[in-house]
XYZ file of C-alpha atoms in Angstrom:
580
model
C -7.607 -12.415 33.193
C -9.842 -15.123 34.696
C -10.434 -18.673 33.545
C -14.140 -18.716 32.771
C -14.235 -21.164 29.879
C -13.061 -24.613 28.823
C -11.974 -26.020 25.472
C -14.438 -28.625 24.169
C -13.227 -28.986 20.552
C -10.124 -28.228 18.504
C -10.232 -28.169 14.698
C -6.993 -26.715 13.337
C -6.973 -22.957 14.029
C -10.608 -23.125 15.278
C -11.190 -23.801 18.970
C -14.658 -24.137 20.517
C -14.982 -23.239 24.205
C -17.916 -23.557 26.608
C -18.722 -21.256 29.513
C -18.361 -18.021 27.535
C -21.672 -16.387 28.382
C -21.292 -12.591 28.591
C -18.446 -12.349 26.094
C -18.687 -10.294 22.894
C -17.824 -10.860 19.253
C -14.174 -10.205 18.423
C -13.106 -10.297 22.082
C -9.528 -11.460 22.506
C -8.938 -14.635 24.539
C -5.969 -16.719 25.646
C -6.264 -20.424 24.889
C -4.798 -23.258 27.005
C -1.946 -23.057 29.497
C 0.337 -21.732 26.762
C -2.032 -18.731 26.478
C -2.234 -18.710 22.705
C -3.802 -15.553 21.292
C -7.257 -15.998 19.787
C -10.319 -13.973 18.826
C -13.995 -14.877 19.220
C -15.570 -14.999 15.749
C -18.928 -16.639 16.575
C -21.135 -17.021 19.655
C -23.898 -19.612 20.246
C -25.458 -19.644 23.708
C -22.454 -20.114 26.028
C -20.242 -21.534 23.253
C -17.556 -19.347 21.720
C -15.893 -20.216 18.405
C -12.339 -18.908 18.643
C -9.957 -18.212 15.768
C -6.498 -18.926 17.184
C -3.599 -17.004 15.667
C -0.956 -19.552 16.691
C -0.338 -23.271 16.088
C -2.898 -25.354 18.075
C -1.318 -28.818 17.819
C -1.227 -30.618 21.185
C -4.195 -28.701 22.607
C -7.295 -30.742 23.490
C -10.653 -30.646 25.285
C -10.615 -29.730 28.965
C -7.887 -27.095 28.707
C -8.603 -23.618 30.069
C -9.563 -20.513 28.075
C -8.763 -17.146 29.666
C -11.200 -14.341 28.789
C -9.976 -10.748 28.562
C -13.344 -9.090 27.743
C -11.420 -6.719 25.454
C -11.248 -6.650 21.649
C -8.099 -7.610 19.753
C -6.214 -4.298 19.753
C -2.906 -2.777 18.703
C -0.735 -0.533 20.827
C -0.170 2.859 19.215
C 2.571 5.301 20.197
C 6.264 6.156 19.726
C 8.325 3.131 18.688
C 6.116 1.978 15.805
C 8.289 3.514 13.099
C 10.969 1.176 11.793
C 9.436 -1.813 13.609
C 8.916 -5.254 12.083
C 5.907 -7.070 13.585
C 4.201 -10.406 13.137
C 0.475 -10.502 12.319
C -0.630 -9.692 15.880
C 1.819 -6.825 16.532
C 4.559 -8.713 18.311
C 7.996 -7.277 17.413
C 9.977 -10.019 15.648
C 13.324 -8.776 16.986
C 12.061 -9.099 20.596
C 10.577 -12.551 19.901
C 13.931 -13.682 18.495
C 15.716 -12.647 21.704
C 13.202 -14.693 23.713
C 12.747 -17.802 21.572
C 15.519 -17.865 18.955
C 15.018 -18.219 15.211
C 11.577 -19.847 15.539
C 8.566 -18.229 17.179
C 7.588 -20.097 20.349
C 3.874 -20.477 20.982
C 2.285 -18.163 23.521
C 5.067 -15.556 23.453
C 3.558 -12.462 25.044
C 5.399 -9.241 24.225
C 4.188 -5.643 23.942
C 3.966 -3.941 20.570
C 5.946 -1.000 21.961
C 9.059 -0.938 24.146
C 7.644 -0.179 27.604
C 10.935 1.025 29.088
C 12.462 3.187 26.363
C 12.369 6.904 27.167
C 11.156 9.378 24.552
C 11.620 13.143 24.746
C 8.171 14.772 24.736
C 7.869 18.428 23.617
C 4.472 20.024 24.503
C 2.560 22.029 21.906
C -0.160 23.234 24.295
C -0.032 24.885 27.724
C -1.779 24.311 31.025
C -5.208 25.935 31.093
C -5.736 25.481 27.360
C -8.955 23.844 26.123
C -8.490 20.816 23.867
C -10.774 18.445 21.960
C -10.362 14.893 20.655
C -7.612 14.744 18.036
C -5.792 17.920 19.083
C -2.013 17.611 19.133
C -0.673 17.815 22.698
C 2.977 17.618 21.699
C 5.532 15.860 19.543
C 8.218 13.199 19.863
C 11.035 13.106 17.313
C 10.633 9.375 16.728
C 13.080 9.182 13.802
C 15.016 11.737 11.770
C 12.167 11.641 9.218
C 9.034 11.454 11.365
C 7.682 13.701 14.105
C 5.338 11.518 16.137
C 2.381 13.663 17.186
C 0.802 12.786 20.521
C -2.936 13.421 20.145
C -5.821 13.792 22.577
C -7.439 10.312 22.472
C -10.901 10.012 20.845
C -13.704 10.651 23.330
C -11.649 12.941 25.579
C -11.852 16.754 25.683
C -11.607 19.503 28.293
C -8.986 21.718 29.931
C -5.324 20.767 30.198
C -4.543 20.969 33.911
C -0.988 19.650 33.667
C 1.491 19.026 30.852
C 5.262 18.754 31.039
C 8.293 18.438 28.794
C 10.755 15.683 29.506
C 11.770 12.076 28.931
C 8.995 9.542 29.484
C 8.221 5.959 28.592
C 4.976 5.172 26.773
C 3.082 4.377 30.000
C 3.978 7.461 32.024
C 1.499 10.348 32.265
C 2.496 13.348 30.149
C -0.690 15.412 30.581
C -3.926 15.605 32.516
C -7.175 16.782 30.936
C -10.123 17.790 33.130
C -13.708 17.754 31.927
C -16.313 18.694 34.564
C -15.315 16.616 37.601
C -13.484 13.927 35.656
C -9.701 14.046 35.087
C -8.108 11.871 32.409
C -4.427 10.955 32.526
C -2.916 10.939 29.025
C 0.100 8.797 28.148
C 2.057 8.624 24.902
C 0.501 5.278 23.992
C -3.062 4.112 23.477
C -4.839 0.952 22.357
C -7.302 0.651 19.480
C -9.457 -2.256 18.304
C -8.144 -3.483 14.947
C -11.592 -4.131 13.473
C -12.916 -0.645 14.214
C -11.923 2.219 11.914
C -10.625 5.320 13.682
C -13.014 8.316 13.681
C -12.503 11.328 11.397
C -14.235 14.686 11.059
C -14.991 14.409 7.342
C -14.043 12.350 4.285
C -12.891 14.310 1.234
C -12.702 13.503 -2.458
C -9.122 12.420 -3.372
C -7.705 15.089 -5.713
C -3.919 14.788 -5.417
C -1.846 12.101 -7.169
C 0.210 9.615 -5.186
C 3.306 9.659 -7.374
C 5.124 6.332 -7.435
C 7.946 6.979 -9.932
C 6.556 4.136 -12.084
C 5.720 5.587 -15.507
C 2.948 3.177 -16.464
C 1.201 3.947 -13.158
C 1.715 7.702 -12.799
C 0.941 8.603 -16.411
C -1.630 6.025 -17.502
C -3.242 4.543 -14.374
C -2.626 6.918 -11.438
C -3.832 6.454 -7.890
C -4.861 9.441 -5.783
C -3.711 10.057 -2.222
C -6.529 8.475 -0.249
C -7.401 6.115 -3.105
C -7.593 2.338 -3.360
C -5.969 0.123 -5.992
C -5.462 -3.565 -6.678
C -2.742 -5.341 -8.646
C -3.770 -8.891 -9.600
C -1.651 -11.243 -11.641
C -0.189 -14.743 -11.897
C 2.909 -15.988 -10.108
C 6.090 -14.421 -11.506
C 4.349 -11.456 -13.172
C 5.944 -8.950 -10.806
C 3.322 -8.099 -8.140
C 5.772 -8.070 -5.260
C 8.507 -6.152 -7.105
C 5.955 -3.527 -8.198
C 4.655 -3.211 -4.608
C 8.238 -2.880 -3.333
C 8.928 -0.168 -5.931
C 5.845 1.796 -4.877
C 6.853 1.419 -1.225
C 10.369 2.688 -1.998
C 9.560 5.595 -4.300
C 6.016 6.853 -3.654
C 5.689 10.340 -2.202
C 3.648 9.103 0.765
C 5.261 10.296 4.000
C 4.765 6.956 5.761
C 4.719 3.395 4.401
C 2.968 0.474 6.102
C 3.849 -2.792 4.333
C 1.798 -5.874 5.211
C 3.353 -9.116 3.993
C 0.199 -11.211 4.320
C 1.080 -14.773 3.410
C 4.010 -13.585 1.281
C 6.814 -16.085 0.694
C 9.577 -15.952 3.282
C 12.349 -15.234 0.747
C 10.414 -12.249 -0.706
C 9.783 -10.935 2.787
C 13.459 -11.389 3.644
C 14.376 -9.362 0.549
C 12.095 -6.576 1.799
C 13.617 -6.678 5.292
C 17.177 -6.686 3.967
C 16.713 -3.989 1.315
C 14.706 -1.379 3.245
C 17.376 -0.592 5.893
C 19.908 -0.141 3.050
C 17.689 2.029 0.852
C 17.868 5.798 1.140
C 14.712 7.903 1.209
C 14.792 9.801 -2.149
C 13.565 13.014 -0.522
C 15.929 13.158 2.474
C 18.727 10.624 1.944
C 17.935 8.899 5.264
C 17.290 5.112 5.545
C 13.828 4.320 4.207
C 13.048 2.157 7.250
C 12.846 5.357 9.338
C 9.426 6.049 7.800
C 8.250 2.455 7.358
C 6.329 -0.061 9.480
C 6.410 -3.693 8.352
C 3.887 -6.369 9.380
C 5.447 -9.660 8.292
C 3.138 -12.658 8.392
C 4.782 -15.003 5.891
C 3.272 -18.068 4.223
C 4.822 -20.479 6.745
C 3.372 -18.619 9.755
C -0.090 -19.620 11.114
C -2.717 -19.165 8.393
C -5.369 -17.623 10.665
C -3.018 -14.795 11.662
C -3.143 -13.500 8.082
C -6.542 -11.984 8.814
C -5.225 -10.206 11.894
C -2.169 -8.906 9.980
C -4.338 -6.981 7.479
C -6.287 -5.276 10.281
C -3.164 -4.637 12.360
C -1.528 -2.885 9.395
C -4.473 -0.673 8.492
C -5.083 0.384 12.115
C -1.440 1.515 12.427
C -1.805 3.324 9.073
C -4.978 5.127 10.255
C -3.167 6.255 13.405
C -0.469 8.033 11.385
C -3.096 9.404 8.979
C -4.801 11.018 11.988
C -1.584 12.960 12.654
C -2.040 14.621 9.250
C 0.381 12.442 7.274
C -0.054 10.910 3.830
C 0.189 7.150 4.427
C 0.431 4.338 1.865
C -0.480 0.800 2.886
C 0.573 -2.187 0.749
C -1.105 -5.534 1.386
C 0.657 -8.444 -0.319
C -1.499 -10.371 -0.863
C -5.208 -10.221 -0.074
C -5.689 -13.628 -1.751
C -3.767 -15.237 1.116
C -6.027 -13.381 3.547
C -9.099 -14.677 1.687
C -7.668 -18.208 1.927
C -7.521 -17.793 5.713
C -11.187 -16.690 5.680
C -12.043 -19.742 3.532
C -10.308 -22.140 5.920
C -12.007 -20.748 9.011
C -15.378 -20.652 7.226
C -14.948 -24.333 6.330
C -14.111 -25.215 9.938
C -17.248 -23.345 11.073
C -19.223 -25.480 8.562
C -20.750 -22.377 6.989
C -22.516 -22.577 3.620
C -19.715 -21.868 1.107
C -19.971 -19.246 -1.610
C -18.201 -19.261 -4.955
C -15.117 -21.542 -5.086
C -15.484 -22.331 -1.383
C -14.920 -18.747 -0.204
C -17.364 -17.527 2.475
C -20.464 -15.692 1.269
C -19.327 -12.583 3.170
C -15.996 -12.303 1.280
C -17.156 -9.201 -0.664
C -18.308 -7.341 2.443
C -15.060 -8.105 4.309
C -12.981 -6.805 1.386
C -15.207 -3.700 1.137
C -14.814 -3.036 4.890
C -11.036 -3.162 4.473
C -10.715 -0.941 1.390
C -13.251 1.643 2.575
C -10.875 2.521 5.410
C -8.772 4.266 2.741
C -9.509 7.933 2.108
C -8.461 11.545 2.250
C -9.892 13.020 5.447
C -10.143 16.023 7.709
C -8.769 14.635 10.979
C -10.276 15.122 14.410
C -8.995 18.231 16.179
C -9.550 21.983 16.143
C -6.874 22.618 13.478
C -8.792 20.648 10.768
C -5.545 19.146 9.422
C -5.836 16.786 6.469
C -4.477 13.250 6.227
C -4.662 10.576 3.550
C -4.516 6.785 3.616
C -3.961 5.086 0.253
C -4.461 1.313 0.131
C -2.941 -0.983 -2.497
C -3.635 -4.699 -2.442
C -1.902 -7.388 -4.468
C -4.171 -10.275 -5.490
C -2.776 -13.702 -6.472
C -5.538 -15.581 -8.313
C -4.675 -19.175 -9.332
C -3.072 -19.063 -12.778
C -3.744 -15.338 -13.035
C -7.477 -15.994 -13.581
C -9.161 -12.587 -13.270
C -12.599 -14.201 -12.847
C -11.440 -15.425 -9.423
C -13.913 -14.344 -6.666
C -11.254 -12.385 -4.748
C -10.324 -10.360 -7.857
C -13.947 -9.666 -8.771
C -14.921 -8.702 -5.211
C -11.896 -6.379 -5.026
C -12.644 -4.704 -8.369
C -16.107 -3.790 -7.111
C -14.639 -1.579 -4.377
C -11.343 -0.176 -5.730
C -11.000 2.528 -8.377
C -7.644 1.517 -9.868
C -6.884 -1.803 -11.545
C -3.278 -2.599 -12.476
C -3.716 -5.872 -14.377
C -0.497 -7.863 -14.670
C -0.029 -9.939 -17.807
C 2.080 -13.130 -17.874
C 2.737 -12.657 -21.627
C 4.411 -9.314 -20.885
C 6.317 -10.863 -17.975
C 7.514 -13.736 -20.174
C 8.690 -11.173 -22.741
C 10.674 -9.517 -19.882
C 8.554 -6.355 -20.122
C 8.317 -4.973 -16.577
C 6.270 -3.599 -14.928
C 4.044 -6.157 -16.679
C 0.923 -3.993 -16.305
C -1.289 -4.529 -19.334
C -2.220 -1.088 -20.708
C -5.254 -2.469 -22.580
C -6.992 -4.056 -19.580
C -5.911 -1.785 -16.705
C -7.800 1.361 -15.713
C -7.937 4.233 -13.231
C -11.087 6.145 -12.280
C -9.105 9.020 -10.732
C -8.150 10.798 -13.991
C -10.883 13.442 -13.695
C -10.049 14.122 -10.012
C -6.352 14.647 -10.780
C -6.500 16.426 -14.142
C -6.734 19.976 -12.771
C -3.814 19.582 -10.376
C -1.599 17.931 -13.026
C -2.382 20.749 -15.471
C -1.323 23.372 -12.930
C 1.701 21.602 -11.428
C 3.180 19.594 -14.313
C 1.927 20.658 -17.736
C -1.294 21.843 -19.348
C -0.847 19.175 -22.050
C -0.144 16.223 -19.741
C -3.675 14.781 -19.997
C -3.755 15.208 -23.795
C -0.378 13.456 -24.168
C -1.660 10.514 -22.131
C -4.860 10.232 -24.209
C -2.905 10.437 -27.467
C -0.416 7.751 -26.336
C -3.205 5.458 -25.167
C -5.019 5.871 -28.505
C -1.839 4.848 -30.357
C -1.418 1.765 -28.150
C -5.030 0.746 -28.811
C -4.581 1.253 -32.552
C -1.393 -0.839 -32.405
C -3.335 -3.759 -30.898
C -5.796 -3.876 -33.825
C -3.107 -3.223 -36.478
C -0.923 -6.012 -35.053
C -3.764 -8.478 -35.648
C -4.028 -7.384 -39.279
C -0.222 -7.514 -39.697
C -0.177 -11.108 -38.434
C -2.752 -12.113 -41.044
C -1.538 -10.261 -44.141
C 2.034 -9.242 -43.269
C 3.361 -5.877 -42.122
C 4.339 -4.873 -45.685
C 0.644 -4.855 -46.636
C -0.059 -1.986 -44.210
C 0.069 1.633 -45.305
C 3.076 3.724 -44.264
C 0.903 5.754 -41.850
C -0.224 2.508 -40.152
C 3.365 1.235 -40.010
C 4.337 4.555 -38.406
C 1.695 3.973 -35.719
C 3.271 0.552 -35.017
C 6.740 2.131 -34.765
C 5.616 4.892 -32.381
C 3.547 2.486 -30.247
C 6.624 0.253 -30.010
C 8.609 3.288 -28.831
C 5.947 4.063 -26.192
C 6.080 0.448 -25.011
C 9.843 -0.048 -24.977
C 11.140 3.450 -24.257
C 8.422 4.682 -21.907
C 6.366 1.862 -20.352
C 9.262 -0.564 -19.893
C 11.143 0.305 -16.691
C 14.067 -1.407 -14.969
C 13.479 -1.649 -11.218
C 17.148 -2.471 -10.616
C 18.708 0.404 -12.614
C 19.703 3.307 -10.359
C 18.297 5.985 -12.732
C 15.472 4.121 -14.474
C 13.969 2.789 -11.237
C 12.332 6.167 -10.497
C 10.932 8.825 -12.866
C 9.386 12.102 -11.691
C 6.141 13.356 -13.226
C 8.010 16.219 -14.922
C 10.410 13.773 -16.605
C 7.554 11.452 -17.593
C 5.790 14.346 -19.308
C 8.959 15.358 -21.223
C 9.617 11.765 -22.340
C 6.105 11.265 -23.653
C 6.077 14.674 -25.329
C 9.248 13.899 -27.332
C 7.992 10.465 -28.432
C 4.698 11.983 -29.611
C 6.524 14.921 -31.221
C 8.422 12.339 -33.292
C 5.063 10.882 -34.358
C 3.604 14.282 -35.275
C 6.639 15.383 -37.329
C 6.984 11.980 -39.034
C 3.301 11.965 -39.957
C 3.650 15.383 -41.605
C 6.778 14.278 -43.494
C 5.041 11.129 -44.758
C 2.229 13.293 -46.170
C 4.893 15.346 -47.969
C 6.215 12.172 -49.591
C 9.258 11.443 -47.374
C 10.725 7.922 -47.400
C 9.358 5.790 -44.535
C 12.617 3.825 -44.056
C 14.618 7.054 -43.708
C 12.244 8.332 -41.011
C 12.487 5.063 -39.070
C 16.304 5.066 -39.253
C 16.800 8.663 -38.019
C 19.829 8.909 -35.688
C 17.795 10.848 -33.097
C 15.675 7.739 -32.430
C 18.509 6.179 -30.440
C 18.568 9.261 -28.192
C 14.784 8.983 -27.769
C 15.233 5.363 -26.651
C 17.745 6.528 -24.005
C 15.636 9.363 -22.555
C 14.843 7.171 -19.525
C 18.523 7.285 -18.487
C 18.665 11.097 -18.229
C 19.157 11.965 -14.544
C 16.495 13.921 -12.671
C 18.844 16.861 -12.095
C 19.684 17.098 -15.825
C 16.229 17.541 -17.358
C 17.604 20.367 -19.550
C 19.157 17.592 -21.671
C 15.630 16.991 -23.003
C 15.831 20.390 -24.741
C 18.880 19.208 -26.726
C 17.108 16.029 -27.850
C 14.040 18.069 -28.811
C 16.184 20.472 -30.848
C 17.932 17.576 -32.591
C 14.559 15.954 -33.334
C 13.208 19.094 -34.990
C 16.519 19.577 -36.830
C 16.224 16.081 -38.307
C 13.092 17.180 -40.198
C 14.358 20.594 -41.297
């Protein structure tokens, strides 16, 4: 690293340096004697405009800038799983050992432990031909995750040497010869955060990412490899919903990016994840989770890096053939970082002061999601699902960040402060939210869950929509003025809302509901509607129908344990018996 440039101007997180001829956009640099990490975001002649990811107070003109001539990159290899990083992939536990409870400026630590030995088990033999993406061997990184060591992109040829044993991430584990060139392969590699990792082919997402949240899985599902956004005002439950998806989704690996999230919410995440047990294996959830924690009191500019750091790590695990879910909480804070830097660069502002390129930056981020055929001869499939929370001021959905996000994602979980104030959680508004994955997922849900699952959802949604219009009429003329059939619709819609859509994130049974249980719950509620409707036509008393004893059991269906789904049969029998 040579000093080839000099600081001539400092404006908050933006530093301008002269003498940078020959550098490239998005090259990483070290600023001043403290060697603060920065990234070149604009070049004019020999001037470089540098976005610094650490506090720049006390730095002035004349100080040195060290050029690396390499892009801002993350280190990928064994040791990622269970780690907690800041926005530029520095492990927070290592930083704490060096600088105490507060992050010192210029701390330079590797993303991976360079000395820890990992046991490498080869999957190929000497003399075997390999191509980019092929799996050379595995490392049992945690009890839940086998870390697959792949042939790096751009390398192929014959394996001349490969050995089993204990190695650190910098030691050579294999040699691959192509013509006269021999490449040494280690367990770690570096990848530019702004460049998406190559794949063989992108596929159409056709498998649901089940989250255990009924309003999401049944009404507004996301596919594995899909993209979703969850906008809403402060206190509406964005973070809790994202935490629930991270805890209970059937993705094999979770990457959680706390981008400008409040410190106390991030602390809750860090404290709860080591305690939580993976529902599929009973092991600590942190063993399949990577956390990038760039909280609201950390440098604003680093929020942009944190988003790219997270998605590059997620792509790396996707390339191994895993289903990965990335949560970004929240992209509004990232957009605020873009707005601040854009203002410092004196660029022409777009709507509400955001840069004119906000939409394209958001699109670049979300389009890195997808279900893919990975590089390699085995054509394994991987999926990266991306979910972004958006925090518009006052929950205003016309905010530029929300609108730009909605143009690129296919699922919209719109949080409603009225529902949140009524203590209805998740506060996802069923009348404004949508998912464009229903057609992709319908066939698989029919085969794996129930042939009537899609019809039940459509019927329930129709009742909720009818309730909205009937409620308006009831407010004007009184509920007694409605016909008994309309009042029955209001009763059943209320049951769908309170007994099905309402879910307690802190109840050990209600916090997670499988697709099979969701289908049974909805079927019984709608069976009540069907039977009651028939009885009303036969002249039955409306008040008697509403006061049936079985309705209490219907309201408690959510508390039936997953291993006791046969109890639904008893409730169904009792329901039919009530109309005999």
